[in-house]
Amino acid sequence: MRKDSFITVCALALLGSIAIAAPPPVKKLPSFNDNGATLTASGHLMGLAAGDYELKLSATGTESTVCGDAGGVEPAPKEVVLTGTVVISATADVPAAYADLVSAAPEPGCLQAEGEPIAGQQEVSFTKAAIEIRPVQTDPEAAPLKPVRCIQCSFMQATVDGPAKPASCLTMYTC
C-alpha cells in the first residue's frame, strides 16, 4: 500500500513540474501566406522578457519546378526546408508583433543540357513550419544562445498560393 502511495505522489509531482516549466501556449495561431516559392509568417508573441529576439522560420515543403520550352531538364519534385530570419524588440508584458518573416527561395532547379542554369517556374507546397525564438547573439565568438520558445505548425493539406491556415500549432522550448 505504501509503495502505491509513493508512486502516486511522485507521478503527481512530476506532472506538476512539467506543467509549471512548459512555455506559454499559443493564444492565436501565426498567420502564414504561401507566396509560390516562399512562405511568409506574421503574428504576436506573448510572455517574452524585454530584449531583442531573432525569429527563424523553417518552412518544409515539396518543390516542383517547370523548366519550360527552353530545352531545360525538369528535376523531380523534392522535399526542401527553406529558412528566413527577422529580429524583433520585445517589451516586458506587451505582445511582441512580427511580420514579414519570409523563408528564402529555393535554388534554381533548371539546367540546360550543358549544365548552365536557366530560369524556370518554381512552386513549393508547404506542409509544416517552425518558428524558433531566441535572444539575439551579441558576441559572435560565443556559443549560440538557447531558444526561449519554438512554435511548430502543420498544415492539414499542402499549401497552395495565398493564405495558409495551419491545422495545429504547438509551443515548445526546442525545435
mmCIF file of C-alpha atoms in Angstrom:
data_model
loop_
_atom_site.group_PDB
_atom_site.id
_atom_site.type_symbol
_atom_site.label_atom_id
_atom_site.label_comp_id
_atom_site.label_asym_id
_atom_site.label_seq_id
_atom_site.Cartn_x
_atom_site.Cartn_y
_atom_site.Cartn_z
ATOM 1 C CA MET A 1 0.000 0.000 0.000
ATOM 2 C CA ARG A 2 2.807 2.436 0.887
ATOM 3 C CA LYS A 3 4.602 1.736 -2.386
ATOM 4 C CA ASP A 4 1.489 2.643 -4.430
ATOM 5 C CA SER A 5 1.053 5.895 -2.488
ATOM 6 C CA PHE A 6 4.700 6.813 -3.008
ATOM 7 C CA ILE A 7 4.461 6.174 -6.761
ATOM 8 C CA THR A 8 1.261 8.236 -6.994
ATOM 9 C CA VAL A 9 2.833 11.180 -5.140
ATOM 10 C CA CYS A 10 5.945 11.049 -7.352
ATOM 11 C CA ALA A 11 3.856 10.923 -10.537
ATOM 12 C CA LEU A 12 1.760 13.926 -9.441
ATOM 13 C CA ALA A 13 4.901 15.880 -8.502
ATOM 14 C CA LEU A 14 6.425 15.150 -11.914
ATOM 15 C CA LEU A 15 3.267 16.229 -13.753
ATOM 16 C CA GLY A 16 3.122 19.424 -11.696
ATOM 17 C CA SER A 17 6.737 20.316 -12.512
ATOM 18 C CA ILE A 18 6.109 19.726 -16.228
ATOM 19 C CA ALA A 19 3.053 21.998 -16.176
ATOM 20 C CA ILE A 20 4.998 24.788 -14.438
ATOM 21 C CA ALA A 21 8.008 24.527 -16.788
ATOM 22 C CA ALA A 22 6.020 24.452 -20.035
ATOM 23 C CA PRO A 23 6.250 27.519 -22.287
ATOM 24 C CA PRO A 24 3.136 29.641 -22.632
ATOM 25 C CA PRO A 25 0.684 28.206 -25.163
ATOM 26 C CA VAL A 26 -0.015 29.892 -28.467
ATOM 27 C CA LYS A 27 -3.066 32.101 -27.841
ATOM 28 C CA LYS A 28 -3.577 32.841 -31.530
ATOM 29 C CA LEU A 29 -2.127 30.852 -34.406
ATOM 30 C CA PRO A 30 0.505 32.603 -36.533
ATOM 31 C CA SER A 31 -0.633 33.780 -39.963
ATOM 32 C CA PHE A 32 1.065 32.224 -42.976
ATOM 33 C CA ASN A 33 0.997 33.109 -46.662
ATOM 34 C CA ASP A 34 2.269 30.867 -49.473
ATOM 35 C CA ASN A 35 3.968 33.163 -51.993
ATOM 36 C CA GLY A 36 4.606 30.412 -54.538
ATOM 37 C CA ALA A 37 8.227 29.575 -53.733
ATOM 38 C CA THR A 38 8.442 31.172 -50.264
ATOM 39 C CA LEU A 39 6.386 31.193 -47.058
ATOM 40 C CA THR A 40 5.697 34.355 -45.019
ATOM 41 C CA ALA A 41 4.737 34.312 -41.314
ATOM 42 C CA SER A 42 3.349 37.014 -39.019
ATOM 43 C CA GLY A 43 1.778 37.160 -35.578
ATOM 44 C CA HIS A 44 2.196 38.153 -31.934
ATOM 45 C CA LEU A 45 4.295 36.590 -29.180
ATOM 46 C CA MET A 46 3.224 36.720 -25.538
ATOM 47 C CA GLY A 47 5.290 36.293 -22.382
ATOM 48 C CA LEU A 48 8.727 37.356 -23.643
ATOM 49 C CA ALA A 49 11.119 39.256 -21.391
ATOM 50 C CA ALA A 50 12.242 42.677 -22.629
ATOM 51 C CA GLY A 51 15.014 42.495 -25.232
ATOM 52 C CA ASP A 52 15.845 41.751 -28.834
ATOM 53 C CA TYR A 53 14.960 38.367 -30.290
ATOM 54 C CA GLU A 54 15.826 36.575 -33.510
ATOM 55 C CA LEU A 55 12.957 34.659 -35.092
ATOM 56 C CA LYS A 56 13.927 31.911 -37.517
ATOM 57 C CA LEU A 57 11.301 30.437 -39.826
ATOM 58 C CA SER A 58 11.944 26.919 -41.151
ATOM 59 C CA ALA A 59 9.364 26.003 -43.792
ATOM 60 C CA THR A 60 9.191 22.412 -45.068
ATOM 61 C CA GLY A 61 7.523 21.522 -48.345
ATOM 62 C CA THR A 62 7.751 19.846 -51.724
ATOM 63 C CA GLU A 63 9.371 21.838 -54.510
ATOM 64 C CA SER A 64 8.202 21.395 -58.094
ATOM 65 C CA THR A 65 9.977 23.065 -60.995
ATOM 66 C CA VAL A 66 8.781 23.598 -64.568
ATOM 67 C CA CYS A 67 11.651 24.477 -66.870
ATOM 68 C CA GLY A 68 9.542 25.435 -69.911
ATOM 69 C CA ASP A 69 10.389 25.195 -73.577
ATOM 70 C CA ALA A 70 13.993 26.409 -73.278
ATOM 71 C CA GLY A 71 15.351 22.886 -73.534
ATOM 72 C CA GLY A 72 15.770 22.569 -69.791
ATOM 73 C CA VAL A 73 15.808 19.334 -67.865
ATOM 74 C CA GLU A 74 12.998 19.300 -65.290
ATOM 75 C CA PRO A 75 14.095 17.876 -61.940
ATOM 76 C CA ALA A 76 11.888 15.501 -59.958
ATOM 77 C CA PRO A 77 9.875 17.086 -57.098
ATOM 78 C CA LYS A 78 11.890 17.111 -53.872
ATOM 79 C CA GLU A 79 11.412 17.980 -50.213
ATOM 80 C CA VAL A 80 13.057 21.249 -49.184
ATOM 81 C CA VAL A 81 13.494 23.154 -45.935
ATOM 82 C CA LEU A 82 13.665 26.906 -46.524
ATOM 83 C CA THR A 83 14.701 29.314 -43.774
ATOM 84 C CA GLY A 84 14.493 33.038 -43.099
ATOM 85 C CA THR A 85 15.103 35.280 -40.082
ATOM 86 C CA VAL A 86 13.932 38.586 -38.653
ATOM 87 C CA VAL A 87 14.879 40.459 -35.458
ATOM 88 C CA ILE A 88 12.219 41.996 -33.195
ATOM 89 C CA SER A 89 12.322 44.008 -29.983
ATOM 90 C CA ALA A 90 10.079 42.978 -27.107
ATOM 91 C CA THR A 91 8.842 44.974 -24.136
ATOM 92 C CA ALA A 92 8.005 43.069 -20.963
ATOM 93 C CA ASP A 93 4.313 42.169 -20.601
ATOM 94 C CA VAL A 94 3.428 43.567 -24.060
ATOM 95 C CA PRO A 95 2.723 41.258 -27.022
ATOM 96 C CA ALA A 96 5.635 41.450 -29.490
ATOM 97 C CA ALA A 97 4.460 41.676 -33.098
ATOM 98 C CA TYR A 98 6.358 40.198 -36.008
ATOM 99 C CA ALA A 99 5.644 40.405 -39.724
ATOM 100 C CA ASP A 100 7.422 39.741 -42.993
ATOM 101 C CA LEU A 101 9.245 36.686 -41.645
ATOM 102 C CA VAL A 102 9.960 35.156 -45.062
ATOM 103 C CA SER A 103 11.705 31.924 -45.990
ATOM 104 C CA ALA A 104 14.384 32.043 -48.668
ATOM 105 C CA ALA A 105 13.510 30.906 -52.183
ATOM 106 C CA PRO A 106 14.860 27.523 -53.319
ATOM 107 C CA GLU A 107 17.911 27.336 -55.558
ATOM 108 C CA PRO A 108 17.193 27.395 -59.319
ATOM 109 C CA GLY A 109 16.427 23.850 -60.394
ATOM 110 C CA CYS A 110 16.555 24.088 -64.199
ATOM 111 C CA LEU A 111 19.719 23.256 -66.112
ATOM 112 C CA GLN A 112 20.377 23.280 -69.840
ATOM 113 C CA ALA A 113 21.980 20.235 -71.386
ATOM 114 C CA GLU A 114 25.416 21.898 -70.936
ATOM 115 C CA GLY A 115 24.784 22.330 -67.184
ATOM 116 C CA GLU A 116 24.099 26.096 -67.310
ATOM 117 C CA PRO A 117 21.221 27.258 -65.063
ATOM 118 C CA ILE A 118 18.159 28.740 -66.788
ATOM 119 C CA ALA A 119 15.062 30.467 -65.422
ATOM 120 C CA GLY A 120 12.198 28.184 -64.512
ATOM 121 C CA GLN A 121 8.885 28.290 -62.691
ATOM 122 C CA GLN A 122 9.295 27.127 -59.085
ATOM 123 C CA GLU A 123 6.466 26.213 -56.737
ATOM 124 C CA VAL A 124 6.685 24.912 -53.171
ATOM 125 C CA SER A 125 3.716 23.286 -51.437
ATOM 126 C CA PHE A 126 4.379 23.680 -47.712
ATOM 127 C CA THR A 127 3.360 21.025 -45.181
ATOM 128 C CA LYS A 128 4.828 22.408 -41.945
ATOM 129 C CA ALA A 129 6.574 25.435 -40.492
ATOM 130 C CA ALA A 130 8.539 26.125 -37.322
ATOM 131 C CA ILE A 131 9.366 29.494 -35.761
ATOM 132 C CA GLU A 132 12.325 29.392 -33.375
ATOM 133 C CA ILE A 133 12.642 32.354 -30.984
ATOM 134 C CA ARG A 134 15.991 33.037 -29.321
ATOM 135 C CA PRO A 135 17.723 36.101 -27.826
ATOM 136 C CA VAL A 136 19.912 37.999 -30.293
ATOM 137 C CA GLN A 137 23.519 36.828 -30.064
ATOM 138 C CA THR A 138 25.661 39.893 -29.225
ATOM 139 C CA ASP A 139 29.017 38.068 -29.036
ATOM 140 C CA PRO A 140 29.839 36.374 -32.374
ATOM 141 C CA GLU A 141 32.556 34.272 -30.669
ATOM 142 C CA ALA A 142 30.186 32.778 -28.057
ATOM 143 C CA ALA A 143 28.101 29.660 -28.476
ATOM 144 C CA PRO A 144 24.577 30.282 -29.830
ATOM 145 C CA LEU A 145 22.042 31.195 -27.163
ATOM 146 C CA LYS A 146 19.350 28.612 -26.425
ATOM 147 C CA PRO A 147 15.866 29.169 -27.838
ATOM 148 C CA VAL A 148 13.276 30.558 -25.449
ATOM 149 C CA ARG A 149 10.413 29.136 -27.468
ATOM 150 C CA CYS A 150 9.607 27.229 -30.645
ATOM 151 C CA ILE A 151 6.253 27.216 -32.411
ATOM 152 C CA GLN A 152 5.737 24.200 -34.660
ATOM 153 C CA CYS A 153 2.775 24.305 -37.031
ATOM 154 C CA SER A 154 1.440 21.793 -39.512
ATOM 155 C CA PHE A 155 -0.947 22.329 -42.397
ATOM 156 C CA MET A 156 -3.818 19.888 -42.915
ATOM 157 C CA GLN A 157 -3.154 19.892 -46.665
ATOM 158 C CA ALA A 158 -0.126 21.104 -48.596
ATOM 159 C CA THR A 159 -0.415 24.850 -49.159
ATOM 160 C CA VAL A 160 -1.401 26.498 -52.411
ATOM 161 C CA ASP A 161 -0.569 30.116 -53.274
ATOM 162 C CA GLY A 162 -2.227 32.548 -50.873
ATOM 163 C CA PRO A 163 -3.214 32.461 -47.198
ATOM 164 C CA ALA A 164 -2.358 29.182 -45.476
ATOM 165 C CA LYS A 165 -4.141 28.368 -42.228
ATOM 166 C CA PRO A 166 -2.307 25.876 -40.009
ATOM 167 C CA ALA A 167 -4.292 22.898 -38.738
ATOM 168 C CA SER A 168 -2.405 22.989 -35.438
ATOM 169 C CA CYS A 169 0.481 24.703 -33.682
ATOM 170 C CA LEU A 170 2.437 23.504 -30.664
ATOM 171 C CA THR A 171 4.664 25.679 -28.461
ATOM 172 C CA MET A 172 7.840 24.100 -27.063
ATOM 173 C CA TYR A 173 11.312 25.089 -25.859
ATOM 174 C CA THR A 174 13.190 23.488 -28.784
ATOM 175 C CA CYS A 175 12.522 22.877 -32.448
#
